Amino acid sequence: MSKKNIAVLVSGGGTNLQSLLDCQEKGMFGESRITAVISSKEGVFALERAKRHGVPGFVLPRKSYPDIASYSKALADLLEEQKADLVVLAGFLTIFDEQVFLRFPYRILNIHPALIPSFCGKGYYGLHVHEAALKKGVKISGATVHFVTPECDAGPIVLQKAVAVLDDDTPETLQRRIMEQAEWKILPEAVRLFCEDRITVKNGRTYIDNDKGESL
Ligand code: GAR
C-alpha cells in the first residue's frame, strides 16, 4: 500500500468531505492524506471545513473560463500540480470534459445520491435526484460510488448501498437519510479500498480484492 495524495472536489456544504476528513483522522486511509480541496464556487462551507482541518483550499470558478475545455484543462493542471493520486468528487456539480479523465484514468471517484443506473446522468444532481425518485414512487433508493469516465455517471461502479424511501419523505428528508445511511459510509470505504490498491477495473466492471483485508 503506497501513500497517496487525495484531492477532494466540492461545490457546496461539504458533508461528504467532512466524512472523509473524519475517517482520515480515525486512520482509515493509512498513510494517504487529503492534500487539497478544490471548490468550483467561492465561499462554500466545504472550504471552511478544509481550513479547519488544515487542508489547503483552492477555488476554480467555472465562470472564470470561457468554455468547458479551458476549465477542464485548468482543473487537470491544478490536480497535476497538487500531485493528486486520487481525485474524489464529493458533491462537485460542475461539468468537465474527457481531458480530466484522460489525465487521471480510473483515478477519479464520484459519489452519486441514487442507485445507478436509476436517476443519473445529465440534470440529475443534488435535490433533483431525490425529487425524481419520489415522483417515480420507488420504494428503495441509495447511493453509488463509481469511477468517472467521459460519459456522465456511467463509469464502473465501486460500491452501492440501498436506503428505504418512506411514504412521507420530502426530497430533503430522503436526501438526508441517504447521506447518513449510505453516502457518508460508502465514499470513505471506496477511498480506503483505492488507497489500499484493492480495486481492479476490467471490462467496465470493478473487482474488489478482499484477500488483503477484512471482508466488506
Ligand atoms: C451529495 O448528496 C452528493 O451525493 C450530491 O451532492 C450532494 C453534496 O452534498 N452529488 C451529486 O448529486 C452529483 N451528481 P455535500 O456537499 O454535503 O457533500
PDB file of C-alpha atoms and ligand atoms in Angstrom:
ATOM      1  CA  MET A   1       0.000   0.000   0.000  1.00  0.00           C
ATOM      2  CA  SER A   2       1.514   3.298  -1.069  1.00  0.00           C
ATOM      3  CA  LYS A   3       0.951   6.740   0.411  1.00  0.00           C
ATOM      4  CA  LYS A   4      -1.471   8.609  -1.831  1.00  0.00           C
ATOM      5  CA  ASN A   5      -2.357  12.274  -2.211  1.00  0.00           C
ATOM      6  CA  ILE A   6      -6.134  12.684  -2.296  1.00  0.00           C
ATOM      7  CA  ALA A   7      -7.730  15.773  -3.883  1.00  0.00           C
ATOM      8  CA  VAL A   8     -11.394  16.336  -2.994  1.00  0.00           C
ATOM      9  CA  LEU A   9     -13.556  18.411  -5.357  1.00  0.00           C
ATOM     10  CA  VAL A  10     -16.597  20.180  -3.888  1.00  0.00           C
ATOM     11  CA  SER A  11     -19.253  22.746  -4.763  1.00  0.00           C
ATOM     12  CA  GLY A  12     -21.296  23.194  -1.590  1.00  0.00           C
ATOM     13  CA  GLY A  13     -21.749  22.293   2.055  1.00  0.00           C
ATOM     14  CA  GLY A  14     -19.208  19.510   2.020  1.00  0.00           C
ATOM     15  CA  THR A  15     -20.795  16.929   4.338  1.00  0.00           C
ATOM     16  CA  ASN A  16     -19.163  14.181   2.262  1.00  0.00           C
ATOM     17  CA  LEU A  17     -15.821  15.978   2.560  1.00  0.00           C
ATOM     18  CA  GLN A  18     -16.401  16.069   6.339  1.00  0.00           C
ATOM     19  CA  SER A  19     -16.988  12.311   6.461  1.00  0.00           C
ATOM     20  CA  LEU A  20     -13.698  11.821   4.567  1.00  0.00           C
ATOM     21  CA  LEU A  21     -11.806  14.157   6.928  1.00  0.00           C
ATOM     22  CA  ASP A  22     -13.270  12.358   9.970  1.00  0.00           C
ATOM     23  CA  CYS A  23     -12.375   8.932   8.565  1.00  0.00           C
ATOM     24  CA  GLN A  24      -8.852  10.119   7.757  1.00  0.00           C
ATOM     25  CA  GLU A  25      -8.459  11.272  11.348  1.00  0.00           C
ATOM     26  CA  LYS A  26      -9.511   7.813  12.553  1.00  0.00           C
ATOM     27  CA  GLY A  27      -6.675   6.353  10.447  1.00  0.00           C
ATOM     28  CA  MET A  28      -8.902   4.727   7.815  1.00  0.00           C
ATOM     29  CA  PHE A  29      -6.702   5.758   4.877  1.00  0.00           C
ATOM     30  CA  GLY A  30      -3.387   4.679   6.380  1.00  0.00           C
ATOM     31  CA  GLU A  31      -0.590   6.996   5.293  1.00  0.00           C
ATOM     32  CA  SER A  32      -2.665   8.530   2.474  1.00  0.00           C
ATOM     33  CA  ARG A  33      -3.812  12.097   3.026  1.00  0.00           C
ATOM     34  CA  ILE A  34      -6.368  14.612   1.756  1.00  0.00           C
ATOM     35  CA  THR A  35      -3.856  17.144   0.448  1.00  0.00           C
ATOM     36  CA  ALA A  36      -6.133  19.563  -1.451  1.00  0.00           C
ATOM     37  CA  VAL A  37      -9.773  20.638  -1.568  1.00  0.00           C
ATOM     38  CA  ILE A  38     -10.846  22.297  -4.805  1.00  0.00           C
ATOM     39  CA  SER A  39     -14.163  24.141  -4.995  1.00  0.00           C
ATOM     40  CA  SER A  40     -15.986  25.287  -8.118  1.00  0.00           C
ATOM     41  CA  LYS A  41     -17.654  28.020  -6.017  1.00  0.00           C
ATOM     42  CA  GLU A  42     -16.299  30.720  -3.784  1.00  0.00           C
ATOM     43  CA  GLY A  43     -17.417  30.987  -0.149  1.00  0.00           C
ATOM     44  CA  VAL A  44     -18.880  27.487   0.230  1.00  0.00           C
ATOM     45  CA  PHE A  45     -18.817  25.842   3.653  1.00  0.00           C
ATOM     46  CA  ALA A  46     -16.738  22.935   2.322  1.00  0.00           C
ATOM     47  CA  LEU A  47     -13.759  25.331   2.095  1.00  0.00           C
ATOM     48  CA  GLU A  48     -14.231  26.242   5.759  1.00  0.00           C
ATOM     49  CA  ARG A  49     -14.237  22.543   6.672  1.00  0.00           C
ATOM     50  CA  ALA A  50     -10.938  22.121   4.765  1.00  0.00           C
ATOM     51  CA  LYS A  51      -9.430  25.116   6.561  1.00  0.00           C
ATOM     52  CA  ARG A  52     -10.471  23.772   9.988  1.00  0.00           C
ATOM     53  CA  HIS A  53      -8.587  20.571   9.212  1.00  0.00           C
ATOM     54  CA  GLY A  54      -5.517  22.357   7.852  1.00  0.00           C
ATOM     55  CA  VAL A  55      -6.081  21.228   4.263  1.00  0.00           C
ATOM     56  CA  PRO A  56      -5.222  23.784   1.536  1.00  0.00           C
ATOM     57  CA  GLY A  57      -8.303  25.002  -0.319  1.00  0.00           C
ATOM     58  CA  PHE A  58      -8.447  26.213  -3.942  1.00  0.00           C
ATOM     59  CA  VAL A  59     -11.271  27.921  -5.824  1.00  0.00           C
ATOM     60  CA  LEU A  60     -11.703  27.292  -9.525  1.00  0.00           C
ATOM     61  CA  PRO A  61     -14.912  29.051 -10.601  1.00  0.00           C
ATOM     62  CA  ARG A  62     -16.433  27.813 -13.852  1.00  0.00           C
ATOM     63  CA  LYS A  63     -17.416  31.378 -14.773  1.00  0.00           C
ATOM     64  CA  SER A  64     -13.751  32.437 -14.897  1.00  0.00           C
ATOM     65  CA  TYR A  65     -13.239  30.263 -18.013  1.00  0.00           C
ATOM     66  CA  PRO A  66     -14.789  30.791 -21.446  1.00  0.00           C
ATOM     67  CA  ASP A  67     -15.687  27.144 -22.074  1.00  0.00           C
ATOM     68  CA  ILE A  68     -15.676  23.625 -20.634  1.00  0.00           C
ATOM     69  CA  ALA A  69     -12.422  22.727 -22.439  1.00  0.00           C
ATOM     70  CA  SER A  70     -10.407  25.561 -20.876  1.00  0.00           C
ATOM     71  CA  TYR A  71     -11.987  24.875 -17.480  1.00  0.00           C
ATOM     72  CA  SER A  72     -11.114  21.171 -17.751  1.00  0.00           C
ATOM     73  CA  LYS A  73      -7.508  21.959 -18.687  1.00  0.00           C
ATOM     74  CA  ALA A  74      -7.140  24.302 -15.703  1.00  0.00           C
ATOM     75  CA  LEU A  75      -8.638  21.678 -13.391  1.00  0.00           C
ATOM     76  CA  ALA A  76      -6.376  18.878 -14.678  1.00  0.00           C
ATOM     77  CA  ASP A  77      -3.333  21.197 -14.461  1.00  0.00           C
ATOM     78  CA  LEU A  78      -4.139  22.074 -10.846  1.00  0.00           C
ATOM     79  CA  LEU A  79      -4.637  18.400  -9.956  1.00  0.00           C
ATOM     80  CA  GLU A  80      -1.267  17.570 -11.503  1.00  0.00           C
ATOM     81  CA  GLU A  81       0.427  20.475  -9.715  1.00  0.00           C
ATOM     82  CA  GLN A  82      -1.009  19.141  -6.470  1.00  0.00           C
ATOM     83  CA  LYS A  83       0.352  15.669  -7.359  1.00  0.00           C
ATOM     84  CA  ALA A  84      -3.055  14.068  -6.854  1.00  0.00           C
ATOM     85  CA  ASP A  85      -3.040  10.262  -6.987  1.00  0.00           C
ATOM     86  CA  LEU A  86      -6.780  10.058  -6.336  1.00  0.00           C
ATOM     87  CA  VAL A  87      -9.460  12.640  -7.135  1.00  0.00           C
ATOM     88  CA  VAL A  88     -12.758  12.425  -5.238  1.00  0.00           C
ATOM     89  CA  LEU A  89     -15.837  14.250  -6.481  1.00  0.00           C
ATOM     90  CA  ALA A  90     -17.780  14.903  -3.270  1.00  0.00           C
ATOM     91  CA  GLY A  91     -20.752  16.955  -4.413  1.00  0.00           C
ATOM     92  CA  PHE A  92     -18.794  18.576  -7.260  1.00  0.00           C
ATOM     93  CA  LEU A  93     -21.534  19.896  -9.511  1.00  0.00           C
ATOM     94  CA  THR A  94     -19.500  21.415 -12.360  1.00  0.00           C
ATOM     95  CA  ILE A  95     -19.169  19.502 -15.611  1.00  0.00           C
ATOM     96  CA  PHE A  96     -15.693  18.877 -17.056  1.00  0.00           C
ATOM     97  CA  ASP A  97     -14.715  17.104 -20.253  1.00  0.00           C
ATOM     98  CA  GLU A  98     -12.741  13.944 -21.077  1.00  0.00           C
ATOM     99  CA  GLN A  99      -9.337  15.686 -20.732  1.00  0.00           C
ATOM    100  CA  VAL A 100      -9.552  15.244 -16.973  1.00  0.00           C
ATOM    101  CA  PHE A 101     -10.454  11.555 -17.321  1.00  0.00           C
ATOM    102  CA  LEU A 102      -7.626  11.008 -19.835  1.00  0.00           C
ATOM    103  CA  ARG A 103      -5.075  12.546 -17.470  1.00  0.00           C
ATOM    104  CA  PHE A 104      -6.473  10.673 -14.419  1.00  0.00           C
ATOM    105  CA  PRO A 105      -7.797   7.407 -15.858  1.00  0.00           C
ATOM    106  CA  TYR A 106      -9.666   5.363 -13.221  1.00  0.00           C
ATOM    107  CA  ARG A 107      -8.280   7.660 -10.571  1.00  0.00           C
ATOM    108  CA  ILE A 108     -11.434   9.772 -10.146  1.00  0.00           C
ATOM    109  CA  LEU A 109     -14.233   8.585  -7.837  1.00  0.00           C
ATOM    110  CA  ASN A 110     -17.685  10.188  -7.715  1.00  0.00           C
ATOM    111  CA  ILE A 111     -20.482   9.823  -5.170  1.00  0.00           C
ATOM    112  CA  HIS A 112     -23.968   9.875  -6.699  1.00  0.00           C
ATOM    113  CA  PRO A 113     -27.062  10.034  -4.461  1.00  0.00           C
ATOM    114  CA  ALA A 114     -29.064   7.222  -6.156  1.00  0.00           C
ATOM    115  CA  LEU A 115     -28.654   3.608  -7.200  1.00  0.00           C
ATOM    116  CA  ILE A 116     -27.103   3.968 -10.676  1.00  0.00           C
ATOM    117  CA  PRO A 117     -28.395   3.368 -13.366  1.00  0.00           C
ATOM    118  CA  SER A 118     -31.531   4.925 -11.819  1.00  0.00           C
ATOM    119  CA  PHE A 119     -31.862   8.711 -11.557  1.00  0.00           C
ATOM    120  CA  CYS A 120     -28.485   9.585 -13.003  1.00  0.00           C
ATOM    121  CA  GLY A 121     -26.955  11.402 -15.967  1.00  0.00           C
ATOM    122  CA  LYS A 122     -27.310  14.982 -17.087  1.00  0.00           C
ATOM    123  CA  GLY A 123     -29.551  17.103 -14.847  1.00  0.00           C
ATOM    124  CA  TYR A 124     -29.611  14.574 -12.002  1.00  0.00           C
ATOM    125  CA  TYR A 125     -27.733  16.257  -9.197  1.00  0.00           C
ATOM    126  CA  GLY A 126     -28.414  17.293  -5.610  1.00  0.00           C
ATOM    127  CA  LEU A 127     -32.094  17.511  -4.657  1.00  0.00           C
ATOM    128  CA  HIS A 128     -33.246  16.905  -8.272  1.00  0.00           C
ATOM    129  CA  VAL A 129     -32.223  13.254  -7.875  1.00  0.00           C
ATOM    130  CA  HIS A 130     -34.461  12.796  -4.824  1.00  0.00           C
ATOM    131  CA  GLU A 131     -37.362  14.731  -6.413  1.00  0.00           C
ATOM    132  CA  ALA A 132     -37.219  12.317  -9.367  1.00  0.00           C
ATOM    133  CA  ALA A 133     -37.081   9.256  -7.091  1.00  0.00           C
ATOM    134  CA  LEU A 134     -40.126  10.434  -5.105  1.00  0.00           C
ATOM    135  CA  LYS A 135     -42.042  11.297  -8.291  1.00  0.00           C
ATOM    136  CA  LYS A 136     -41.419   7.785  -9.627  1.00  0.00           C
ATOM    137  CA  GLY A 137     -42.500   6.282  -6.316  1.00  0.00           C
ATOM    138  CA  VAL A 138     -39.531   3.966  -5.849  1.00  0.00           C
ATOM    139  CA  LYS A 139     -39.501   2.174  -2.502  1.00  0.00           C
ATOM    140  CA  ILE A 140     -35.705   1.959  -2.370  1.00  0.00           C
ATOM    141  CA  SER A 141     -33.060   4.458  -3.369  1.00  0.00           C
ATOM    142  CA  GLY A 142     -29.495   4.854  -2.117  1.00  0.00           C
ATOM    143  CA  ALA A 143     -26.048   5.935  -3.210  1.00  0.00           C
ATOM    144  CA  THR A 144     -23.356   4.796  -5.629  1.00  0.00           C
ATOM    145  CA  VAL A 145     -19.607   5.359  -5.752  1.00  0.00           C
ATOM    146  CA  HIS A 146     -18.228   4.920  -9.261  1.00  0.00           C
ATOM    147  CA  PHE A 147     -15.166   5.754 -11.312  1.00  0.00           C
ATOM    148  CA  VAL A 148     -15.600   8.772 -13.547  1.00  0.00           C
ATOM    149  CA  THR A 149     -15.378   8.162 -17.295  1.00  0.00           C
ATOM    150  CA  PRO A 150     -16.220  10.572 -20.133  1.00  0.00           C
ATOM    151  CA  GLU A 151     -19.906   9.526 -20.070  1.00  0.00           C
ATOM    152  CA  CYS A 152     -21.783  11.184 -17.186  1.00  0.00           C
ATOM    153  CA  ASP A 153     -22.483   8.804 -14.233  1.00  0.00           C
ATOM    154  CA  ALA A 154     -21.704   5.758 -16.411  1.00  0.00           C
ATOM    155  CA  GLY A 155     -18.271   4.654 -15.167  1.00  0.00           C
ATOM    156  CA  PRO A 156     -17.538   1.367 -13.381  1.00  0.00           C
ATOM    157  CA  ILE A 157     -19.449   1.021 -10.105  1.00  0.00           C
ATOM    158  CA  VAL A 158     -17.310   0.524  -6.995  1.00  0.00           C
ATOM    159  CA  LEU A 159     -19.831   0.422  -4.116  1.00  0.00           C
ATOM    160  CA  GLN A 160     -23.593   0.856  -3.686  1.00  0.00           C
ATOM    161  CA  LYS A 161     -25.855   0.981  -0.658  1.00  0.00           C
ATOM    162  CA  ALA A 162     -29.650   0.862  -0.634  1.00  0.00           C
ATOM    163  CA  VAL A 163     -31.810   3.069   1.603  1.00  0.00           C
ATOM    164  CA  ALA A 164     -35.594   2.786   2.180  1.00  0.00           C
ATOM    165  CA  VAL A 165     -37.875   5.515   0.833  1.00  0.00           C
ATOM    166  CA  LEU A 166     -40.672   6.387   3.299  1.00  0.00           C
ATOM    167  CA  ASP A 167     -44.234   7.422   2.410  1.00  0.00           C
ATOM    168  CA  ASP A 168     -43.905  10.828   3.984  1.00  0.00           C
ATOM    169  CA  ASP A 169     -40.430  11.629   2.601  1.00  0.00           C
ATOM    170  CA  THR A 170     -39.706  15.024   1.096  1.00  0.00           C
ATOM    171  CA  PRO A 171     -36.688  15.474  -1.195  1.00  0.00           C
ATOM    172  CA  GLU A 172     -34.882  16.957   1.815  1.00  0.00           C
ATOM    173  CA  THR A 173     -35.639  14.108   4.256  1.00  0.00           C
ATOM    174  CA  LEU A 174     -34.731  11.492   1.652  1.00  0.00           C
ATOM    175  CA  GLN A 175     -31.504  13.324   0.803  1.00  0.00           C
ATOM    176  CA  ARG A 176     -30.524  13.438   4.478  1.00  0.00           C
ATOM    177  CA  ARG A 177     -31.292   9.726   5.107  1.00  0.00           C
ATOM    178  CA  ILE A 178     -29.304   8.702   2.007  1.00  0.00           C
ATOM    179  CA  MET A 179     -26.375  10.832   3.153  1.00  0.00           C
ATOM    180  CA  GLU A 180     -26.422   9.435   6.704  1.00  0.00           C
ATOM    181  CA  GLN A 181     -27.057   5.785   5.858  1.00  0.00           C
ATOM    182  CA  ALA A 182     -25.177   5.482   2.577  1.00  0.00           C
ATOM    183  CA  GLU A 183     -23.013   8.351   1.241  1.00  0.00           C
ATOM    184  CA  TRP A 184     -21.026   9.101   4.394  1.00  0.00           C
ATOM    185  CA  LYS A 185     -20.219   5.363   4.686  1.00  0.00           C
ATOM    186  CA  ILE A 186     -19.530   4.127   1.153  1.00  0.00           C
ATOM    187  CA  LEU A 187     -17.482   7.113  -0.024  1.00  0.00           C
ATOM    188  CA  PRO A 188     -14.792   6.747   2.684  1.00  0.00           C
ATOM    189  CA  GLU A 189     -14.941   2.966   2.223  1.00  0.00           C
ATOM    190  CA  ALA A 190     -14.254   3.323  -1.515  1.00  0.00           C
ATOM    191  CA  VAL A 191     -11.401   5.757  -0.815  1.00  0.00           C
ATOM    192  CA  ARG A 192      -9.923   3.263   1.640  1.00  0.00           C
ATOM    193  CA  LEU A 193     -10.150   0.441  -0.933  1.00  0.00           C
ATOM    194  CA  PHE A 194      -8.457   2.645  -3.551  1.00  0.00           C
ATOM    195  CA  CYS A 195      -5.693   3.678  -1.148  1.00  0.00           C
ATOM    196  CA  GLU A 196      -5.097   0.011  -0.338  1.00  0.00           C
ATOM    197  CA  ASP A 197      -4.820  -0.775  -4.097  1.00  0.00           C
ATOM    198  CA  ARG A 198      -7.745  -3.206  -3.804  1.00  0.00           C
ATOM    199  CA  ILE A 199      -9.884  -2.096  -6.759  1.00  0.00           C
ATOM    200  CA  THR A 200      -9.337  -3.544 -10.243  1.00  0.00           C
ATOM    201  CA  VAL A 201     -11.246  -2.394 -13.329  1.00  0.00           C
ATOM    202  CA  LYS A 202     -11.842  -4.948 -16.086  1.00  0.00           C
ATOM    203  CA  ASN A 203     -14.293  -4.738 -18.996  1.00  0.00           C
ATOM    204  CA  GLY A 204     -16.224  -1.853 -17.434  1.00  0.00           C
ATOM    205  CA  ARG A 205     -16.641  -3.561 -14.055  1.00  0.00           C
ATOM    206  CA  THR A 206     -14.743  -3.324 -10.802  1.00  0.00           C
ATOM    207  CA  TYR A 207     -13.468  -6.207  -8.732  1.00  0.00           C
ATOM    208  CA  ILE A 208     -12.561  -5.750  -5.083  1.00  0.00           C
ATOM    209  CA  ASP A 209      -9.702  -7.731  -3.637  1.00  0.00           C
ATOM    210  CA  ASN A 210     -10.949  -8.972  -0.287  1.00  0.00           C
ATOM    211  CA  ASP A 211      -7.871 -11.080   0.407  1.00  0.00           C
ATOM    212  CA  LYS A 212      -5.812  -8.078   1.501  1.00  0.00           C
ATOM    213  CA  GLY A 213      -8.010  -7.172   4.464  1.00  0.00           C
ATOM    214  CA  GLU A 214     -11.234  -7.877   6.295  1.00  0.00           C
ATOM    215  CA  SER A 215     -14.302  -8.656   4.198  1.00  0.00           C
ATOM    216  CA  LEU A 216     -16.630  -5.794   3.270  1.00  0.00           C
TER     217      LEU A 216
HETATM  218  C1  GAR B   1     -24.458  14.868  -2.129  1.00  0.00           C
HETATM  219  O1  GAR B   1     -25.732  14.340  -1.869  1.00  0.00           O
HETATM  220  C2  GAR B   1     -23.864  14.213  -3.348  1.00  0.00           C
HETATM  221  O2  GAR B   1     -24.175  12.859  -3.464  1.00  0.00           O
HETATM  222  C3  GAR B   1     -24.510  15.009  -4.452  1.00  0.00           C
HETATM  223  O3  GAR B   1     -24.468  16.346  -3.989  1.00  0.00           O
HETATM  224  C4  GAR B   1     -24.554  16.335  -2.556  1.00  0.00           C
HETATM  225  C5  GAR B   1     -23.424  17.169  -1.990  1.00  0.00           C
HETATM  226  O4  GAR B   1     -23.535  17.316  -0.604  1.00  0.00           O
HETATM  227  N1  GAR B   1     -23.839  14.835  -5.703  1.00  0.00           N
HETATM  228  C6  GAR B   1     -24.477  14.785  -6.879  1.00  0.00           C
HETATM  229  O5  GAR B   1     -25.668  14.950  -6.998  1.00  0.00           O
HETATM  230  C7  GAR B   1     -23.568  14.509  -8.080  1.00  0.00           C
HETATM  231  N2  GAR B   1     -24.372  14.173  -9.232  1.00  0.00           N
HETATM  232  P1  GAR B   1     -22.296  17.720   0.295  1.00  0.00           P
HETATM  233  O6  GAR B   1     -21.685  18.989  -0.311  1.00  0.00           O
HETATM  234  O7  GAR B   1     -22.895  17.989   1.647  1.00  0.00           O
HETATM  235  O8  GAR B   1     -21.330  16.572   0.324  1.00  0.00           O
END
